Coordinates of C-alpha atoms in Angstrom, one line a residue:
X28 CA -11.8 38.2 -13.6
X29 CA -11.6 35.7 -16.7
X30 CA -7.9 35.7 -16.5
X31 CA -7.7 34.4 -12.9
X32 CA -6.2 30.8 -12.6
X33 CA -8.9 30.1 -9.9
X34 CA -12.4 29.4 -10.3
X35 CA -14.3 32.2 -9.4
X36 CA -17.0 31.1 -6.8
X37 CA -18.4 28.2 -4.7
X38 CA -21.4 27.5 -7.2
X39 CA -18.5 26.7 -9.6
X40 CA -16.6 24.6 -7.4
X41 CA -19.7 22.8 -6.3
X42 CA -21.0 22.1 -10.1
X43 CA -17.5 21.0 -10.8
X44 CA -17.4 18.7 -7.9
X45 CA -20.8 17.4 -8.7
X46 CA -19.9 16.4 -11.9
X47 CA -16.9 14.2 -10.7
X48 CA -19.8 11.4 -9.6
X49 CA -23.2 10.8 -8.4
X50 CA -22.0 9.8 -5.0
X51 CA -20.3 13.6 -4.5
X52 CA -23.6 14.9 -5.6
X53 CA -25.5 13.3 -3.1
X54 CA -23.1 14.1 -0.2
X55 CA -21.3 17.5 -1.2
X56 CA -23.7 19.6 1.5
X57 CA -22.2 17.6 4.6
X58 CA -21.1 19.6 7.6
X59 CA -17.8 18.9 9.7
X60 CA -18.1 16.8 12.6
X61 CA -19.3 17.9 16.1
X62 CA -16.2 16.5 17.8
X63 CA -12.8 17.3 15.6
X64 CA -10.6 15.8 18.4
X65 CA -10.2 12.4 16.4
X66 CA -9.1 14.2 13.4
X67 CA -6.7 16.9 14.9
X68 CA -3.1 16.1 14.9
X69 CA -0.3 15.3 12.7
X70 CA -0.8 12.2 10.4
X71 CA 1.9 10.6 8.6
X72 CA 3.0 7.7 6.3
X73 CA 6.1 7.2 8.0
X74 CA 6.5 4.3 10.4
X75 CA 5.4 0.9 10.6
X76 CA 2.0 1.2 10.1
X77 CA 1.9 3.0 7.0
X78 CA 0.5 1.2 3.8
X79 CA -0.2 2.1 0.3
X80 CA -1.4 0.4 -2.9
X81 CA 2.2 0.8 -4.4
X82 CA 1.3 -1.0 -7.6
X83 CA -1.6 1.1 -8.3
X84 CA 0.1 4.4 -7.6
X85 CA 3.0 3.7 -9.7
X86 CA 0.7 2.6 -12.4
X87 CA -1.3 5.9 -12.2
X88 CA 2.0 8.1 -12.1
X89 CA 3.2 6.2 -15.3
X90 CA -0.2 6.7 -17.0
X91 CA 0.0 10.6 -16.2
X92 CA 3.3 10.4 -18.3
X93 CA 5.5 10.8 -15.3
X94 CA 9.4 9.8 -16.3
X95 CA 10.8 6.9 -14.0
X96 CA 13.2 9.2 -12.1
X97 CA 10.3 11.4 -11.0
X98 CA 8.2 8.6 -10.2
X99 CA 10.7 7.2 -8.0
X100 CA 11.2 10.5 -6.3
X101 CA 7.2 10.9 -6.0
X102 CA 6.7 7.2 -4.6
X103 CA 9.7 7.9 -2.0
X104 CA 8.2 11.0 -0.4
X105 CA 6.1 10.3 2.8
X106 CA 2.5 11.5 2.5
X107 CA 1.8 13.6 5.4
X108 CA -1.5 15.5 6.6
X109 CA -2.0 17.7 9.4
X110 CA -5.6 19.1 10.8
X111 CA -5.7 21.7 13.5
X112 CA -8.0 24.1 14.5
X113 CA -6.9 28.1 13.8
X114 CA -8.9 31.0 14.7
X115 CA -12.1 28.7 15.5
X116 CA -11.6 27.2 12.0
X117 CA -10.7 23.7 11.0
X118 CA -7.5 24.0 9.0
X119 CA -6.3 21.2 6.5
X120 CA -2.7 20.8 5.8
X121 CA -1.3 18.8 3.2
X122 CA 2.6 18.3 2.7
X123 CA 3.7 19.1 -0.8
X124 CA 6.7 17.5 -2.6
X125 CA 8.3 21.2 -1.9
X126 CA 8.3 20.0 1.8
X127 CA 6.1 22.8 2.8
X128 CA 2.5 22.5 4.2
X129 CA -0.2 23.9 1.9
X130 CA -3.0 25.2 4.2
X131 CA -6.6 25.2 3.2
X132 CA -9.7 25.8 5.1
X133 CA -12.8 23.7 4.4
X134 CA -15.4 25.4 2.0
X135 CA -13.1 28.1 0.9
X136 CA -11.5 27.9 -2.6
X137 CA -8.0 28.3 -2.5
X138 CA -5.4 28.4 -5.6
X139 CA -1.7 27.6 -5.6
X140 CA 1.1 26.8 -7.6
X141 CA 3.8 24.3 -7.4
X142 CA 6.6 23.5 -10.1
X143 CA 4.7 25.2 -12.7
X144 CA 1.2 23.6 -12.0
X145 CA -1.9 25.9 -10.9
X146 CA -3.7 23.8 -8.5
X147 CA -7.4 24.9 -7.4
X148 CA -8.5 23.3 -4.6
X149 CA -11.7 22.8 -2.5
X150 CA -12.0 21.1 0.8
X151 CA -15.6 20.1 2.0
X152 CA -17.1 17.7 4.5
X153 CA -19.3 15.1 3.3
X154 CA -21.6 12.9 5.3
X155 CA -20.6 9.5 5.0
X156 CA -21.7 6.1 6.6
X157 CA -18.4 4.4 6.1
X158 CA -16.6 7.0 8.3
X159 CA -16.6 6.2 12.1
X160 CA -18.0 9.7 12.8
X161 CA -20.2 9.5 9.8
X162 CA -18.1 12.2 8.1
X163 CA -15.5 12.3 5.4
X164 CA -13.1 15.1 4.3
X165 CA -12.8 15.8 0.6
X166 CA -10.3 18.0 -1.5
X167 CA -11.1 18.5 -4.7
X168 CA -8.2 19.7 -7.0
X169 CA -8.2 20.9 -10.8
X170 CA -4.9 21.0 -11.7
X171 CA -4.0 22.9 -15.0
X172 CA -0.1 22.1 -16.4
X173 CA -0.1 24.9 -19.0
X174 CA 3.5 25.5 -17.7
X175 CA 4.2 22.6 -15.6
X176 CA 7.8 21.3 -15.3
X177 CA 7.3 17.6 -16.2
X178 CA 3.9 17.8 -18.1
X179 CA 2.2 20.6 -20.1
X180 CA -0.8 21.3 -21.7
X181 CA -3.3 19.3 -19.5
X182 CA -6.2 19.8 -17.3
X183 CA -7.1 17.2 -14.8
X184 CA -9.6 16.7 -11.6
X185 CA -8.4 14.7 -8.7
X186 CA -10.7 13.6 -5.7
X187 CA -9.0 12.8 -2.6
X188 CA -11.2 11.4 0.1
X189 CA -10.3 11.5 4.0
X190 CA -12.0 8.9 6.5
X191 CA -11.3 7.7 9.9
X192 CA -11.5 4.0 10.4
X193 CA -12.1 1.6 13.3
X194 CA -8.5 1.2 13.6
X195 CA -7.6 4.7 14.4
X196 CA -6.0 5.3 10.8
X197 CA -6.7 8.1 8.2
X198 CA -7.8 6.4 5.2
X199 CA -7.0 8.3 2.1
X200 CA -8.5 7.5 -1.2
X201 CA -7.0 9.4 -4.4
X202 CA -9.2 9.2 -7.5
X203 CA -8.1 10.6 -10.8
X204 CA -9.0 9.9 -14.4
X205 CA -6.0 7.4 -14.6
X206 CA -7.3 5.6 -11.7
X207 CA -7.0 5.3 -8.0
X208 CA -5.1 4.2 -5.3
X209 CA -5.6 4.1 -1.4
X210 CA -3.2 5.0 1.5
X211 CA -3.0 4.4 5.5
X212 CA -1.8 6.9 7.5
X213 CA -1.2 7.1 11.3
X214 CA -1.2 9.8 13.7
X215 CA 1.8 10.8 15.3
X216 CA 1.9 10.7 18.9
X217 CA 5.2 12.2 19.8
X218 CA 5.0 16.2 20.5
X219 CA 1.4 16.3 20.5

């Protein structure tokens, strides 16, 4: 269906992901870690351990055309990720500005909409020597803002990598055409 807001199949997704960088092309066919326990749980930017490249984040939002009041709201929003096993499959959850989590399966294209933006997403595992388990979880998003609430008439590709470091943090690197920034999330221990 050519009218579908989502890309039609995995081959198209991989072609788009591969075009993002030579690094992606070489590693896009990774597999999940054998032991997912270091990944599972609720990761948050709340608390004293949270760090973000705030200046880079603000510059990126400014270059994307977001007005100051919206940038202030977005920068105050705490990043959260949750990883869990459901039905024997790995589930990736990312908290959105609406406060709800968007749940995705690895290697399964997903399309959702928020604030008038159509977001096509593919989550994949990549082999990566930088991660403590040799793995990186990558979320590649294609955002169309034809009816976007704040910005309209554009299509952008964002690549977000998630890697576990030696300090036990989830290192989240966000790459967009306008720039990049890093944030470090900590796993919550209460209630787990």
